[in-house]
């Protein structure tokens, strides 16, 4: 049975494009792309790939809770097996996360648990870090705090700016996210008893190294 995937976006959709390009169609299908911004360029990427698009503008709702209830209702109509947050710039409520528990993945531009939240590249440079990176994790109620799946590390080079560092990290994101999507779609990756598991074996605190995946 093919895994039904929905990608949630707010912006240009560069990670979405990587997901579209590298999807293993033996196991998964991106059945819809949902955006909370009607002008998100990622919607055009989805249309070009023949993927159904959904738009729910959060500005049309009185508060976060009513917006997310509308989003839950729309997503339930699509019946996703997996939701992928790809630059979806909204903090999700407990109600939403609980509804899709075990089916929510996010990518964050830092080596979690370092630098949760925003401006991660700037913060890494200001701290004088020698390396930086990206992390894919399951989503829980804690912001950027769910069980880690996989990380990629990049060196911080003398003279780096937040922009140059972000570019190299994003290149790694485009490798990590499709890898994780395909592992979930194939049934190898799951959230079991609150822990990320590969082939039914719990992962360590740092997740898995991409080169270790056969």
Short mmCIF file of N, CA, C and O in Angstrom, two decimals, residues 26-73:
data_model
loop_
_atom_site.label_atom_id
_atom_site.label_comp_id
_atom_site.label_asym_id
_atom_site.label_seq_id
_atom_site.Cartn_x
_atom_site.Cartn_y
_atom_site.Cartn_z
N UNK A 26 7.75 3.88 -5.51
CA UNK A 26 7.40 2.50 -5.17
C UNK A 26 6.66 2.45 -3.84
O UNK A 26 5.82 1.58 -3.62
N UNK A 27 6.99 3.41 -2.97
CA UNK A 27 6.44 3.38 -1.61
C UNK A 27 5.53 4.55 -1.27
O UNK A 27 4.69 4.42 -0.37
N UNK A 28 5.71 5.70 -1.91
CA UNK A 28 4.96 6.87 -1.49
C UNK A 28 4.44 7.71 -2.63
O UNK A 28 4.91 7.63 -3.77
N UNK A 29 3.44 8.54 -2.31
CA UNK A 29 2.89 9.49 -3.25
C UNK A 29 2.58 10.78 -2.49
O UNK A 29 1.96 10.76 -1.43
N UNK A 30 3.05 11.91 -3.02
CA UNK A 30 2.68 13.20 -2.44
C UNK A 30 1.31 13.56 -3.01
O UNK A 30 1.18 13.92 -4.19
N UNK A 31 0.28 13.43 -2.18
CA UNK A 31 -1.10 13.59 -2.66
C UNK A 31 -1.58 15.02 -2.57
O UNK A 31 -2.57 15.39 -3.22
N UNK A 32 -0.90 15.86 -1.76
CA UNK A 32 -1.31 17.26 -1.64
C UNK A 32 -0.19 18.08 -1.02
O UNK A 32 0.65 17.56 -0.28
N UNK A 33 -0.19 19.36 -1.35
CA UNK A 33 0.66 20.36 -0.70
C UNK A 33 -0.26 21.43 -0.13
O UNK A 33 -1.09 21.98 -0.85
N UNK A 34 -0.12 21.70 1.16
CA UNK A 34 -0.95 22.69 1.83
C UNK A 34 -0.10 23.87 2.25
O UNK A 34 0.98 23.71 2.80
N UNK A 35 -0.60 25.08 2.00
CA UNK A 35 0.08 26.30 2.42
C UNK A 35 -0.86 27.20 3.20
O UNK A 35 -2.05 27.28 2.90
N UNK A 36 -0.29 27.89 4.20
CA UNK A 36 -1.05 28.90 4.93
C UNK A 36 -0.88 30.28 4.30
O UNK A 36 -1.45 31.26 4.79
N UNK A 37 -0.13 30.35 3.20
CA UNK A 37 0.07 31.61 2.48
C UNK A 37 -0.31 31.40 1.01
O UNK A 37 0.32 30.60 0.31
N UNK A 38 -1.31 32.13 0.53
CA UNK A 38 -1.77 31.93 -0.85
C UNK A 38 -0.71 32.23 -1.90
O UNK A 38 -0.77 31.70 -3.01
N UNK A 39 0.27 33.09 -1.56
CA UNK A 39 1.28 33.48 -2.53
C UNK A 39 2.57 32.66 -2.44
O UNK A 39 3.58 33.00 -3.06
N UNK A 40 2.56 31.59 -1.67
CA UNK A 40 3.77 30.77 -1.51
C UNK A 40 4.17 30.16 -2.85
O UNK A 40 3.36 29.51 -3.52
N UNK A 41 5.42 30.35 -3.23
CA UNK A 41 5.89 29.85 -4.52
C UNK A 41 5.88 28.32 -4.56
O UNK A 41 5.76 27.72 -5.63
N UNK A 42 5.97 27.70 -3.40
CA UNK A 42 5.91 26.24 -3.35
C UNK A 42 4.64 25.68 -3.96
O UNK A 42 4.63 24.55 -4.46
N UNK A 43 3.55 26.44 -3.93
CA UNK A 43 2.31 25.99 -4.55
C UNK A 43 2.48 25.82 -6.06
O UNK A 43 1.94 24.89 -6.65
N UNK A 44 3.26 26.72 -6.67
CA UNK A 44 3.53 26.60 -8.10
C UNK A 44 4.39 25.37 -8.38
O UNK A 44 4.18 24.67 -9.38
N UNK A 45 5.34 25.10 -7.51
CA UNK A 45 6.15 23.89 -7.67
C UNK A 45 5.25 22.65 -7.66
O UNK A 45 5.44 21.72 -8.46
N UNK A 46 4.29 22.63 -6.74
CA UNK A 46 3.37 21.48 -6.65
C UNK A 46 2.53 21.36 -7.91
O UNK A 46 2.36 20.26 -8.46
N UNK A 47 2.00 22.48 -8.39
CA UNK A 47 1.15 22.43 -9.58
C UNK A 47 1.93 21.93 -10.79
O UNK A 47 1.41 21.15 -11.59
N UNK A 48 3.18 22.36 -10.91
CA UNK A 48 4.00 21.91 -12.04
C UNK A 48 4.23 20.40 -11.98
O UNK A 48 4.41 19.76 -13.02
N UNK A 49 4.21 19.85 -10.77
CA UNK A 49 4.42 18.41 -10.61
C UNK A 49 3.10 17.63 -10.64
O UNK A 49 3.09 16.42 -10.45
N UNK A 50 2.00 18.35 -10.87
CA UNK A 50 0.71 17.69 -10.94
C UNK A 50 0.15 17.28 -9.59
O UNK A 50 -0.67 16.36 -9.50
N UNK A 51 0.57 17.99 -8.54
CA UNK A 51 0.13 17.66 -7.18
C UNK A 51 -0.99 18.60 -6.75
O UNK A 51 -0.91 19.82 -6.98
N UNK A 52 -1.99 18.07 -6.13
CA UNK A 52 -3.12 18.86 -5.64
C UNK A 52 -2.65 19.88 -4.61
O UNK A 52 -1.82 19.56 -3.75
N UNK A 53 -3.15 21.11 -4.68
CA UNK A 53 -2.77 22.15 -3.72
C UNK A 53 -3.96 22.57 -2.87
O UNK A 53 -5.09 22.63 -3.35
N UNK A 54 -3.67 22.85 -1.61
CA UNK A 54 -4.66 23.32 -0.65
C UNK A 54 -4.15 24.61 -0.03
O UNK A 54 -2.99 24.69 0.35
N UNK A 55 -5.02 25.61 0.10
CA UNK A 55 -4.64 26.88 0.72
C UNK A 55 -5.62 27.20 1.84
O UNK A 55 -6.83 27.27 1.62
N UNK A 56 -5.07 27.37 3.02
CA UNK A 56 -5.84 27.86 4.16
C UNK A 56 -5.07 29.04 4.75
O UNK A 56 -4.05 28.85 5.41
N UNK A 57 -5.52 30.23 4.46
CA UNK A 57 -4.84 31.43 4.93
C UNK A 57 -5.14 31.63 6.40
O UNK A 57 -6.30 31.83 6.78
N UNK A 58 -4.12 31.57 7.25
CA UNK A 58 -4.34 31.70 8.69
C UNK A 58 -4.94 33.04 9.06
O UNK A 58 -5.57 33.18 10.11
N UNK A 59 -4.77 34.05 8.19
CA UNK A 59 -5.33 35.38 8.46
C UNK A 59 -6.85 35.40 8.39
O UNK A 59 -7.48 36.34 8.87
N UNK A 60 -7.43 34.37 7.80
CA UNK A 60 -8.88 34.29 7.68
C UNK A 60 -9.56 33.74 8.93
O UNK A 60 -10.79 33.64 8.97
N UNK A 61 -8.75 33.38 9.92
CA UNK A 61 -9.29 32.76 11.13
C UNK A 61 -9.02 33.62 12.36
O UNK A 61 -8.01 34.34 12.42
N UNK A 62 -9.90 33.54 13.31
CA UNK A 62 -9.84 34.42 14.48
C UNK A 62 -8.65 34.13 15.37
O UNK A 62 -8.10 35.04 15.99
N UNK A 63 -8.24 32.88 15.43
CA UNK A 63 -7.13 32.52 16.31
C UNK A 63 -6.47 31.25 15.81
O UNK A 63 -6.91 30.61 14.85
N UNK A 64 -5.38 30.88 16.46
CA UNK A 64 -4.61 29.71 16.06
C UNK A 64 -5.45 28.44 16.13
O UNK A 64 -5.36 27.57 15.25
N UNK A 65 -6.26 28.32 17.18
CA UNK A 65 -7.03 27.10 17.39
C UNK A 65 -8.06 26.88 16.27
O UNK A 65 -8.20 25.76 15.76
N UNK A 66 -8.75 27.94 15.88
CA UNK A 66 -9.75 27.78 14.82
C UNK A 66 -9.10 27.49 13.47
O UNK A 66 -9.62 26.71 12.68
N UNK A 67 -7.95 28.10 13.23
CA UNK A 67 -7.22 27.81 12.00
C UNK A 67 -6.80 26.35 11.95
O UNK A 67 -6.98 25.66 10.93
N UNK A 68 -6.27 25.85 13.05
CA UNK A 68 -5.79 24.47 13.04
C UNK A 68 -6.92 23.46 12.98
O UNK A 68 -6.77 22.40 12.39
N UNK A 69 -8.06 23.79 13.56
CA UNK A 69 -9.20 22.87 13.44
C UNK A 69 -9.66 22.78 11.99
O UNK A 69 -10.01 21.69 11.52
N UNK A 70 -9.64 23.91 11.31
CA UNK A 70 -9.98 23.89 9.88
C UNK A 70 -8.94 23.09 9.09
O UNK A 70 -9.29 22.35 8.16
N UNK A 71 -7.69 23.23 9.47
CA UNK A 71 -6.63 22.50 8.79
C UNK A 71 -6.76 21.01 9.04
O UNK A 71 -6.59 20.19 8.12
N UNK A 72 -7.06 20.62 10.27
CA UNK A 72 -7.26 19.21 10.58
C UNK A 72 -8.39 18.63 9.74
O UNK A 72 -8.27 17.53 9.17
N UNK A 73 -9.50 19.37 9.65
CA UNK A 73 -10.65 18.88 8.87
C UNK A 73 -10.28 18.70 7.41
O UNK A 73 -10.64 17.68 6.78
#
